[in-house]
Short mmCIF file of C-alpha atoms in Angstrom, two decimals:
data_model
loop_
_atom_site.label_atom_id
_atom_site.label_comp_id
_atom_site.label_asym_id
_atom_site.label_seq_id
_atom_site.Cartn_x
_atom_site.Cartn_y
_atom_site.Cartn_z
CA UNK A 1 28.65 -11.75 -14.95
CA UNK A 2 25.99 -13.55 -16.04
CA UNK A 3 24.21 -13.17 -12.37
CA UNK A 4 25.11 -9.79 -12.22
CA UNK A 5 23.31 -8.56 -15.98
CA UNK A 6 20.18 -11.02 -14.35
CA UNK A 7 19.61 -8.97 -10.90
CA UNK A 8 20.14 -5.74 -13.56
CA UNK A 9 17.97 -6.22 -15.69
CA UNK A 10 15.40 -6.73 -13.11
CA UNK A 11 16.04 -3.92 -11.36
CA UNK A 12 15.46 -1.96 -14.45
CA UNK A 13 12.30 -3.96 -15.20
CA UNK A 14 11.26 -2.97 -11.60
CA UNK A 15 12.15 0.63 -12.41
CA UNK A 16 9.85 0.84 -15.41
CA UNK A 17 6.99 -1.95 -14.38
CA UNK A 18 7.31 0.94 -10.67
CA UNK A 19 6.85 4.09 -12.76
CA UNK A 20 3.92 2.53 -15.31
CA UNK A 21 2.24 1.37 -12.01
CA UNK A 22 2.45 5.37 -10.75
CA UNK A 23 1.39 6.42 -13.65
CA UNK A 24 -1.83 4.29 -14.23
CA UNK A 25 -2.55 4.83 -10.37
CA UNK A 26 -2.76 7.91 -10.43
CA UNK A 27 -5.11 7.78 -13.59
CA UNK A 28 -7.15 5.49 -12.00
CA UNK A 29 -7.53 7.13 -8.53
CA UNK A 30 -7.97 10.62 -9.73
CA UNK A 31 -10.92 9.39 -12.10
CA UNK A 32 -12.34 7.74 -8.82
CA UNK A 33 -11.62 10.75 -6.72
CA UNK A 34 -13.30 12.73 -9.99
CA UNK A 35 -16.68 10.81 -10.08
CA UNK A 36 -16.57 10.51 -6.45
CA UNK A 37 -16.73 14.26 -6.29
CA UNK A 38 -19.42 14.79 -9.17
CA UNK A 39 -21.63 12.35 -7.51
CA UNK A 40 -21.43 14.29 -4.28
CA UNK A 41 -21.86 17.72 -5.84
CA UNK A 42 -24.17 17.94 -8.40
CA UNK A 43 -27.50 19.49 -7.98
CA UNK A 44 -30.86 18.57 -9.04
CA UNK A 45 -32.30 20.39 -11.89
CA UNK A 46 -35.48 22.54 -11.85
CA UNK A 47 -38.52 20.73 -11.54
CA UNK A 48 -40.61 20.73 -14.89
CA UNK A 49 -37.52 22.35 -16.20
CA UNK A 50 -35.95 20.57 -19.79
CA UNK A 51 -33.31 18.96 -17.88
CA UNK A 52 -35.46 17.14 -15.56
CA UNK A 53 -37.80 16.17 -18.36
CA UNK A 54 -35.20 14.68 -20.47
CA UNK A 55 -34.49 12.76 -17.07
CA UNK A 56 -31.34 14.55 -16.10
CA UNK A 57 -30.78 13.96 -12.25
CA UNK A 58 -28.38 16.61 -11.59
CA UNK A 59 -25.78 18.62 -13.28
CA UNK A 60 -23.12 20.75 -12.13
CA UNK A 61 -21.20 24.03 -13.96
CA UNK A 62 -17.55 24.30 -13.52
CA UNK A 63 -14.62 26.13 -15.09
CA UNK A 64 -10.86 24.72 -15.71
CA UNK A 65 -8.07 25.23 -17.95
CA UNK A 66 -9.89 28.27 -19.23
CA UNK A 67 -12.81 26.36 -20.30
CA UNK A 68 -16.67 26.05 -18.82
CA UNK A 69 -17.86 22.43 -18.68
CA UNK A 70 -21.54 21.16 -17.86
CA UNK A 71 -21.56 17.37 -16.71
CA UNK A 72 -24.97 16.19 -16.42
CA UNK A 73 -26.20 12.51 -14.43
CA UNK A 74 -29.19 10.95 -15.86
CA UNK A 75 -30.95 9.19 -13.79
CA UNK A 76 -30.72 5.67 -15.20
CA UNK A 77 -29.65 6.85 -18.63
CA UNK A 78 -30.95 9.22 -21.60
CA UNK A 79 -33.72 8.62 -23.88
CA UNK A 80 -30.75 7.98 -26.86
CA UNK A 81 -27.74 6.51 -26.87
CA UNK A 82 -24.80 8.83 -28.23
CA UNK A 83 -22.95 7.86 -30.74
CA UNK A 84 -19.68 8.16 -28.80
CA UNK A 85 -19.23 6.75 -25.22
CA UNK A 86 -16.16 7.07 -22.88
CA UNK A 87 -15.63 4.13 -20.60
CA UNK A 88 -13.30 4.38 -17.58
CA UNK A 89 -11.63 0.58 -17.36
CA UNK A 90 -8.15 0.35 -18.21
CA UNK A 91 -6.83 3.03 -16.02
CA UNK A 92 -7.88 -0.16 -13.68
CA UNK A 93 -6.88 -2.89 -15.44
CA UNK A 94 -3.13 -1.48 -16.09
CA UNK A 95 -2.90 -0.68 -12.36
CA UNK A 96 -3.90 -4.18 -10.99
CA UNK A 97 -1.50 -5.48 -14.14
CA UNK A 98 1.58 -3.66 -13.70
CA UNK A 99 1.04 -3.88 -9.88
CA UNK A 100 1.09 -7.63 -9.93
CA UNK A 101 4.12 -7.92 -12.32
CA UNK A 102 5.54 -5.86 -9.61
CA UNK A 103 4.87 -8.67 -7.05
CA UNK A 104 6.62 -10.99 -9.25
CA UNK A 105 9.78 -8.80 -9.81
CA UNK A 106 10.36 -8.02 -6.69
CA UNK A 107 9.12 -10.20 -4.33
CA UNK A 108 7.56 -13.57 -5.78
CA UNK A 109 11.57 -13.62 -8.05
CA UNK A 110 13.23 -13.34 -4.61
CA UNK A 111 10.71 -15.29 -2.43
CA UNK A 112 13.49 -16.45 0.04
CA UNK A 113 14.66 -13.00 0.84
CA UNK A 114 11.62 -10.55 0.60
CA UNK A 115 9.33 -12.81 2.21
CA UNK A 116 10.12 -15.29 4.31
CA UNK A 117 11.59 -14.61 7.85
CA UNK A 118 12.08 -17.33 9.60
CA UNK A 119 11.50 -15.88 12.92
CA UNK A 120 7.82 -15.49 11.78
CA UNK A 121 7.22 -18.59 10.47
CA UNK A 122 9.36 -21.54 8.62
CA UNK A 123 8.06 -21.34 5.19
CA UNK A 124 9.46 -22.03 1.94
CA UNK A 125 9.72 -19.39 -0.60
CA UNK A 126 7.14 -21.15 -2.61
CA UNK A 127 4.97 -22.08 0.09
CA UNK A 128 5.03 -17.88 0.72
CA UNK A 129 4.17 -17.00 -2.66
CA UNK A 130 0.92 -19.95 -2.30
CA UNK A 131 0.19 -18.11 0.94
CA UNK A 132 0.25 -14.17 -1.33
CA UNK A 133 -1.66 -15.76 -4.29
CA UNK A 134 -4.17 -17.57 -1.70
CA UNK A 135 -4.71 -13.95 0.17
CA UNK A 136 -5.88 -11.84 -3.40
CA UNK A 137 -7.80 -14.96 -4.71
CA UNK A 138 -9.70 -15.51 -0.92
CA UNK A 139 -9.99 -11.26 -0.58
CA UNK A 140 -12.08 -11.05 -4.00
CA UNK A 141 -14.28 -13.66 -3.06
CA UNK A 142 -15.07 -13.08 0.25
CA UNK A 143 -15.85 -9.48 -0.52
CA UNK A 144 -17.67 -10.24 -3.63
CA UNK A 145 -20.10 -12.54 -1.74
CA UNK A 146 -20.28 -10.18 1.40
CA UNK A 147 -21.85 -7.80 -1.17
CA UNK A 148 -24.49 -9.58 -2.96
CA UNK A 149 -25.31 -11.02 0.67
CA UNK A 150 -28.07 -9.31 2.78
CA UNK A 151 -25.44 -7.19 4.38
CA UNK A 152 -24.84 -5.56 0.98
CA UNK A 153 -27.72 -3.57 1.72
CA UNK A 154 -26.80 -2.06 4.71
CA UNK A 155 -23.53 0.24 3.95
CA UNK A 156 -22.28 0.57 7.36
CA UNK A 157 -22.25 -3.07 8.92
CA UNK A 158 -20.73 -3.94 5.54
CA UNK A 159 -17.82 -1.60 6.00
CA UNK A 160 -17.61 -2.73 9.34
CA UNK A 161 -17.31 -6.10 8.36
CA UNK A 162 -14.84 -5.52 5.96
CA UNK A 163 -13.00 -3.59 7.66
CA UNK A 164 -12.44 -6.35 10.98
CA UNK A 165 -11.72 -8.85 7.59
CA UNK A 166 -8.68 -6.97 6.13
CA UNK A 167 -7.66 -6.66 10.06
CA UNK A 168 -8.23 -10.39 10.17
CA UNK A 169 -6.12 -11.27 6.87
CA UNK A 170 -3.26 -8.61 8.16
CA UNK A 171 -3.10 -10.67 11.46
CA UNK A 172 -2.83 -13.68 9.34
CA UNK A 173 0.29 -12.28 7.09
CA UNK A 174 2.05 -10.70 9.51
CA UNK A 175 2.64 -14.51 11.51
CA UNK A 176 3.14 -16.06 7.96
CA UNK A 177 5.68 -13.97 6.14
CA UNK A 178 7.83 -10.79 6.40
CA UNK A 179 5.98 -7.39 7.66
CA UNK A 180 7.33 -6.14 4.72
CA UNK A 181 5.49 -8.53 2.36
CA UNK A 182 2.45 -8.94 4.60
CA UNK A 183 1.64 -5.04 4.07
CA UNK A 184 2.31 -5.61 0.30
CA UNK A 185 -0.15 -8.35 0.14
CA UNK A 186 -2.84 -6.53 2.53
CA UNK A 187 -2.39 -3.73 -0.26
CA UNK A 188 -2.62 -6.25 -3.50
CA UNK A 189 -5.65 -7.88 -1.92
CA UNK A 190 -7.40 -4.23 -1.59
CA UNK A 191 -6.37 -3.48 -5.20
CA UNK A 192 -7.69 -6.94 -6.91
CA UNK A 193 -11.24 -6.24 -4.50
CA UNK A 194 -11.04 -2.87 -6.57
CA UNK A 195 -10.13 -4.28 -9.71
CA UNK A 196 -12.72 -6.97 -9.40
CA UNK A 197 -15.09 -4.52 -9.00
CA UNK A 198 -14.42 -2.61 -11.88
CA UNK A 199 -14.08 -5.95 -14.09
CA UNK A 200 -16.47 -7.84 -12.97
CA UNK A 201 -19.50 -5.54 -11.63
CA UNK A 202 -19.23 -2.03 -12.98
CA UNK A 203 -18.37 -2.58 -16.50
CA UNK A 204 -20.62 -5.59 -17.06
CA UNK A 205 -23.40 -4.08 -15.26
CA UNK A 206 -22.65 -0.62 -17.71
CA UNK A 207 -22.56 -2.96 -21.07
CA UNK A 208 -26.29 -4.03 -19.74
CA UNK A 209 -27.33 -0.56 -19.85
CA UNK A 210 -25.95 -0.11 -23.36
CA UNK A 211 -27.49 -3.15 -24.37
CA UNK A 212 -30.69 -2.55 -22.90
CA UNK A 213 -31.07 0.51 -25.19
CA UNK A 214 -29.45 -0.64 -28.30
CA UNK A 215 -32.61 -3.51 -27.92
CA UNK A 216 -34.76 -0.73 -27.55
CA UNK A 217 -35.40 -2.01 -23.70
CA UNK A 218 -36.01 0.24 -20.76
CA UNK A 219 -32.35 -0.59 -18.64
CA UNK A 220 -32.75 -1.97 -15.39
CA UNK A 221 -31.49 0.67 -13.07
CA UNK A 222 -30.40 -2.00 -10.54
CA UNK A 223 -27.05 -2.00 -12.73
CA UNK A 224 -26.38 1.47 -11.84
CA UNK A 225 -27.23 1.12 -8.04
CA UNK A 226 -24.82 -1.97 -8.24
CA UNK A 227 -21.92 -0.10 -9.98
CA UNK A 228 -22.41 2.96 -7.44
CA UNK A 229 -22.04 0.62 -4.63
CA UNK A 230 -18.33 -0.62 -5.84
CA UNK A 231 -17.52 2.75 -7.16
CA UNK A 232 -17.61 4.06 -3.75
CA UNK A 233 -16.31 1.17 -1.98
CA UNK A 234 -13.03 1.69 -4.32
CA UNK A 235 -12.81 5.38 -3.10
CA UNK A 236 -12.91 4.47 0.74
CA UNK A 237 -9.92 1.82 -0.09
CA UNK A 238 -7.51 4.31 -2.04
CA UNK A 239 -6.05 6.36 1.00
CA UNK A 240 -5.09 2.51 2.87
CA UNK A 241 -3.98 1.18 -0.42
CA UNK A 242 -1.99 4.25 -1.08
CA UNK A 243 -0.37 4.08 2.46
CA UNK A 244 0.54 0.21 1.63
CA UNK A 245 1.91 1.35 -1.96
CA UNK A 246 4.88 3.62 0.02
CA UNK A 247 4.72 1.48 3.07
CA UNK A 248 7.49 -0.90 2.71
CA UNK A 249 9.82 2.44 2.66
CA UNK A 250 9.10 3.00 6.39
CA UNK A 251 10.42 0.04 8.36
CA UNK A 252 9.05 1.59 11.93
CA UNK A 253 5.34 -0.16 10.86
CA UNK A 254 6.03 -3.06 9.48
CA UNK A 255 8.31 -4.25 11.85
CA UNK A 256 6.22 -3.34 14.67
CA UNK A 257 5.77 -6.15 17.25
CA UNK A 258 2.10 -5.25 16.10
CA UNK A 259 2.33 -4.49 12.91
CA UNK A 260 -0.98 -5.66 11.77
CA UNK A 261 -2.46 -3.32 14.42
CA UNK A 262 -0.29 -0.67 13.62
CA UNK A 263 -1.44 -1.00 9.81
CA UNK A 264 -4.96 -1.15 10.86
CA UNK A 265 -5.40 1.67 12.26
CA UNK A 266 -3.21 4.10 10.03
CA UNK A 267 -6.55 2.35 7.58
CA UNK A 268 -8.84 3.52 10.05
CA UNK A 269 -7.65 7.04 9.52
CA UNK A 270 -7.19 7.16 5.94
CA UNK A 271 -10.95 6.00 5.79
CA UNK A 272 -11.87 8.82 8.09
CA UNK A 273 -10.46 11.57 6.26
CA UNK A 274 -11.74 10.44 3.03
CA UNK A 275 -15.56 10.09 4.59
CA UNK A 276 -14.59 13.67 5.33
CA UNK A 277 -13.67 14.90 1.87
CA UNK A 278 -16.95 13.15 0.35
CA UNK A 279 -19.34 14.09 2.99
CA UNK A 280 -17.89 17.76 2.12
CA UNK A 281 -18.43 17.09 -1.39
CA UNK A 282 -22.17 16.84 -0.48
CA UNK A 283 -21.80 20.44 1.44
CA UNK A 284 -21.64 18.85 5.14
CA UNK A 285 -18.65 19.74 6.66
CA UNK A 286 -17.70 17.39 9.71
CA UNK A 287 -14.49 18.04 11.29
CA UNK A 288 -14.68 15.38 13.42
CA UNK A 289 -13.64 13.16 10.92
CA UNK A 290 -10.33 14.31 9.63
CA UNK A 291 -9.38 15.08 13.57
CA UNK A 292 -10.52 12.03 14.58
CA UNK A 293 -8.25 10.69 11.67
CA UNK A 294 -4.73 12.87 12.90
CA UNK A 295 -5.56 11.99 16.33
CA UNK A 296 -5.30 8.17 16.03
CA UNK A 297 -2.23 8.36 13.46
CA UNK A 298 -0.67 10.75 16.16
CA UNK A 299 -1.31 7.61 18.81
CA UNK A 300 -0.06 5.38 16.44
CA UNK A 301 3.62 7.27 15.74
CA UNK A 302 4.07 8.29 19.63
CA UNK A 303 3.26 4.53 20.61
CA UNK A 304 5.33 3.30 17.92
CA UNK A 305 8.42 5.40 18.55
CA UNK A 306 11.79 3.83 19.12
CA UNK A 307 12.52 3.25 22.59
CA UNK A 308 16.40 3.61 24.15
CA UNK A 309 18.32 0.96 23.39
CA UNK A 310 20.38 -0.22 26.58
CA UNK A 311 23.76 -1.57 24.83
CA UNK A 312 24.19 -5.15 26.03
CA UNK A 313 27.92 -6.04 26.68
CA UNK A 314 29.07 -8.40 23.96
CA UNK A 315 30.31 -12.11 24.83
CA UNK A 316 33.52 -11.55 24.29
CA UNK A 317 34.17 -8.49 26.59
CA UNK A 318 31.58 -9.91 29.29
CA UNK A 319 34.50 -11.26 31.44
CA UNK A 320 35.63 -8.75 34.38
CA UNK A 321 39.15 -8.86 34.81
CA UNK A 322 39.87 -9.97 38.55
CA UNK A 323 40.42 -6.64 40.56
CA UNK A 324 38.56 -4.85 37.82
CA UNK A 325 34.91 -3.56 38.99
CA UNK A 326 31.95 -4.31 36.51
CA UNK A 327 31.21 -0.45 35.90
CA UNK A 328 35.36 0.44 35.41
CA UNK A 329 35.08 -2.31 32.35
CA UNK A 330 31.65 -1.07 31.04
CA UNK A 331 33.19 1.62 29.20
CA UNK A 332 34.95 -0.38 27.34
CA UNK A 333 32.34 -2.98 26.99
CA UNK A 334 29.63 -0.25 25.73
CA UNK A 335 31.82 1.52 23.31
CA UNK A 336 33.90 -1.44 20.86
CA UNK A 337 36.63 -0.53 18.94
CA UNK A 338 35.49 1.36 15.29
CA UNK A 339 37.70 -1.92 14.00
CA UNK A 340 35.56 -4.42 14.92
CA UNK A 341 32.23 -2.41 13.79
CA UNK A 342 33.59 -2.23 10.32
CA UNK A 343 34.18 -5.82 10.38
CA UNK A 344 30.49 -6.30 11.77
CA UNK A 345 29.27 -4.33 8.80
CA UNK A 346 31.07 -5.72 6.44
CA UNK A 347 30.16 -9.09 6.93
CA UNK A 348 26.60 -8.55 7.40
CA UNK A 349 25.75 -4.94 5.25
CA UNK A 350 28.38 -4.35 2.94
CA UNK A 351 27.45 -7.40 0.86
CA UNK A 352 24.71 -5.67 -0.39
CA UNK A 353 25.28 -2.01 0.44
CA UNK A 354 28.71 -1.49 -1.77
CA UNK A 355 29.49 -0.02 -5.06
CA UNK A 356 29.73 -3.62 -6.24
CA UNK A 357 27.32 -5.99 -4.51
CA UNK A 358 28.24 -9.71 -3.62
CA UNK A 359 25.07 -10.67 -2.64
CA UNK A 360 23.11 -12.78 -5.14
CA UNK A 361 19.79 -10.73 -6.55
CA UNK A 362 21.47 -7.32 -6.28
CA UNK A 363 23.17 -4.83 -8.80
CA UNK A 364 23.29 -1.66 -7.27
CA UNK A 365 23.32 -1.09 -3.58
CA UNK A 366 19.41 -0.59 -2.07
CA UNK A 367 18.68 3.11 -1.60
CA UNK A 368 21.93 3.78 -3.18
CA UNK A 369 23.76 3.42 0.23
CA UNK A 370 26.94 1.84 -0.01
CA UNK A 371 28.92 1.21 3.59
CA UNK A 372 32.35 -0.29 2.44
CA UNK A 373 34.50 2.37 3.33
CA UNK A 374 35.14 3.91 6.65
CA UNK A 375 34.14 7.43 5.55
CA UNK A 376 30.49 5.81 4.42
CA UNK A 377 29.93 3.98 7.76
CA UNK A 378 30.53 6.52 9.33
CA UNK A 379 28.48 8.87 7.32
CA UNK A 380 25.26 6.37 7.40
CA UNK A 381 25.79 5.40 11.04
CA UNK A 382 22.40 6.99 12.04
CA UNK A 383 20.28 5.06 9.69
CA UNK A 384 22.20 1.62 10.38
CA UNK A 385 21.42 2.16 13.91
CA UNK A 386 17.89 3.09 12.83
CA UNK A 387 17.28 -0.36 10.55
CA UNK A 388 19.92 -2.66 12.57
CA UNK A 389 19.17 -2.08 16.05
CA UNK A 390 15.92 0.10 16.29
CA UNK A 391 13.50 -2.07 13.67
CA UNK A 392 15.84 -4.86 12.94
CA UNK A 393 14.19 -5.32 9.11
CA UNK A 394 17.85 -4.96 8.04
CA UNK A 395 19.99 -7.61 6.76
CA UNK A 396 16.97 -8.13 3.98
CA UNK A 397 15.38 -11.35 5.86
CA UNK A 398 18.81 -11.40 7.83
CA UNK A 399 20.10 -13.36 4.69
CA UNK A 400 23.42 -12.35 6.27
CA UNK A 401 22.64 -14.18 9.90
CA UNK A 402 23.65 -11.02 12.15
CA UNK A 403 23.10 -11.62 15.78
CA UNK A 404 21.45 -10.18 18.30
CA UNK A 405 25.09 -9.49 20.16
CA UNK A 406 26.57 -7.81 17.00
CA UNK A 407 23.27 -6.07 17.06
CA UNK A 408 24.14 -4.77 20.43
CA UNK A 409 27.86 -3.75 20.10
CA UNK A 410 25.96 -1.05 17.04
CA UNK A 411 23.92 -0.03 19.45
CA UNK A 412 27.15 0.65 21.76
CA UNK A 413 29.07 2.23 19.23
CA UNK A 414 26.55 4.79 18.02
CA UNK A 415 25.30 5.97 21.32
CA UNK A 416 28.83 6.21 22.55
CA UNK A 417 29.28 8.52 19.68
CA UNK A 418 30.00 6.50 16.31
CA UNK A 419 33.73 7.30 16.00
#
């Protein structure tokens, strides 16, 4: 009982620590994808006009929620400082906080299980969690001194660079721990990058400017070119570290033979599309990008797809009776008995995926599927065919030690039909 109320009450502090980390995402990202887009579209005011003399650098009209609003840029900032000033942190701060609680609940609690697969590499669950804590404390500071390098001043190699980087650390994870908690990690070391930025470069450079004035000092506008730098280096990350967030739902990626490949280019296209959206912003519309984008997620699902699985005939039924020809018994061999499926699924599934779940660490069954009865098998035969036999990410970390022949025989009995 005791275990039971435990793996409970952390699936409801997963529940609410899952929801607070939507909710401050979506805070944070839509304020990115806000400034993003006022950057890109405001215009520059008359010359000689009053805006430009009180050093506006562009302003914009626009009209929502049956109101007109007039957001003006200055160019480094206004002659006086207003008496109130909105800053734009903790939408970041609660994101990167409830997000890492969220690596504790549910993956750093259960180390063993959600990330260590032995197949990949023979770690311990606390030599996993060293290698998840290593990757966000190495992905700050590699970034971080990539910028304020001479390659922070040129925008493109710098992306570049990046970009083969995160590839690099994804081809690290993914032959150190589970796919599932290698695209997790990818993701958390993207969102402490953006975090870092916003704690450690945009704010601080900000309080300079407000300091600057306060003193009665003209602000060094380097701040600001600093700050804009980050700003828009979190924008390019949020369609890859949105992909990551939902990720570990689709089991097709991350268990990819090439998973790290597979993850780096559905970043590719999420980068591509959003260069569209702010180059549009600015009134250029290139096409190219966004099709360039569909294209190579289209080559990434048709070269990923699930490939026929030929049913290999179990151990048990692999001797031909004498006078018997191999293809008279390969019926028989291709298509077990319902019987001993149930007691395949039982053993290896049903400890988690039941009304009541034996298996340490769980409460409720994941997803909500439950396959103890013969009327649920049967009714969720496609998708244990789908995460048995066709990705193989299910048993969890094959706690459960299912093997590749019981694999096979439900292969057999779903193409033969399921009955």
């Amino acid at each position: 009982m005791e275990a039971l109320l435990v793996s409970y009450g952390l699936e409801w502090a997963n529940l609410l620590v899952r929801w607070l980390h939507l909710i401050t995402g979506i805070a944070w990202i839509g304020a990115s994808f806000y400034f993003v887009w006022l950057d890109n579209s405001i215009r520059p005011p008359k010359p000689g006009g009053d805006l430009a003399k009180k050093g506006v650098s562009g302003e914009l009209w626009a009209v929502h929620g049956g109101g007109f609003y007039n957001p003006q840029k200055y160019l480094v900032a206004p002659a006086e400082l207003p008496e109130e000033l909105h800053w734009f942190k903790w939408e970041a701060y609660a994101t990167w906080i409830t997000g890492i609680a969220m690596l504790f609940i549910v993956y750093y609690f259960n180390a063993s299980a959600m990330m260590v697969d032995k197949s990949v590499a023979n770690l311990s669950g606390f030599e996993a969690v060293g290698v998840g804590i290593g990757t966000l404390v190495a992905g700050w500071i590699v970034y971080d001194l990539l910028c304020r390098s001479p390659l922070g001043k040129r925008e493109g190699l710098l992306g570049l660079v990046m970009f083969v980087f995160i590839v690099a650390v994804a081809f690290m994870l993914t032959h150190l721990l589970s796919g599932r908690a290698a695209y997790i990690h990818v993701g958390a070391m993207i969102g402490t990058i953006m975090v870092g930025n916003v704690l450690m470069v945009i704010i601080p450079g900000q309080r300079k400017l407000v300091e600057a004035m306060k003193a009665g000092r003209a602000p060094d506008p380097i701040h600001g070119r600093r700050g804009k730098q980050r700003s828009v280096h979190n924008n390019y990350f949020t369609l890859p570290i949105l992909f990551i967030m939902i990720s570990n739902h689709y089991a097709m990626t991350y268990t990819h033979a090439y998973s790290w490949l597979v993850l780096a280019a559905i970043m590719a296209a999420g980068v591509l599309i959003r260069h569209f959206f702010n180059l549009r912003h600015k009134g250029q519309v290139s096409v190219g990008y966004p099709i360039a984008g569909v294209i190579l997620l289209l080559v990434v699902a048709i070269t990923i797809a699930p490939r026929p699985v030929a049913p290999v005939m179990p151990a048990a039924a692999a001797a031909v009776p004498a006078g018997a020809s191999a293809q008279a018994s390969a019926p028989a061999a291709a298509a077990p008995d319902f019987t001993r499926i149930q007691a395949i699924i039982s053993q290896r599934c049903a400890t988690c995926h039941s009304d009541k779940p034996t298996q340490a660490g769980f409460a409720t069954a994941p997803a909500g599927m439950m396959l103890q009865t013969p009327e649920l098998i049967h009714q969720h035969a496609a998708k244990v065919f789908q995460r048995a036999v066709q990705t193989k990410d299910m048993p969890l970390a094959n706690m459960t030690q299912m093997t590749d022949e019981e694999r096979a025989e439900v292969a057999a009995w779903f193409q033969a039909g399921a009955k």
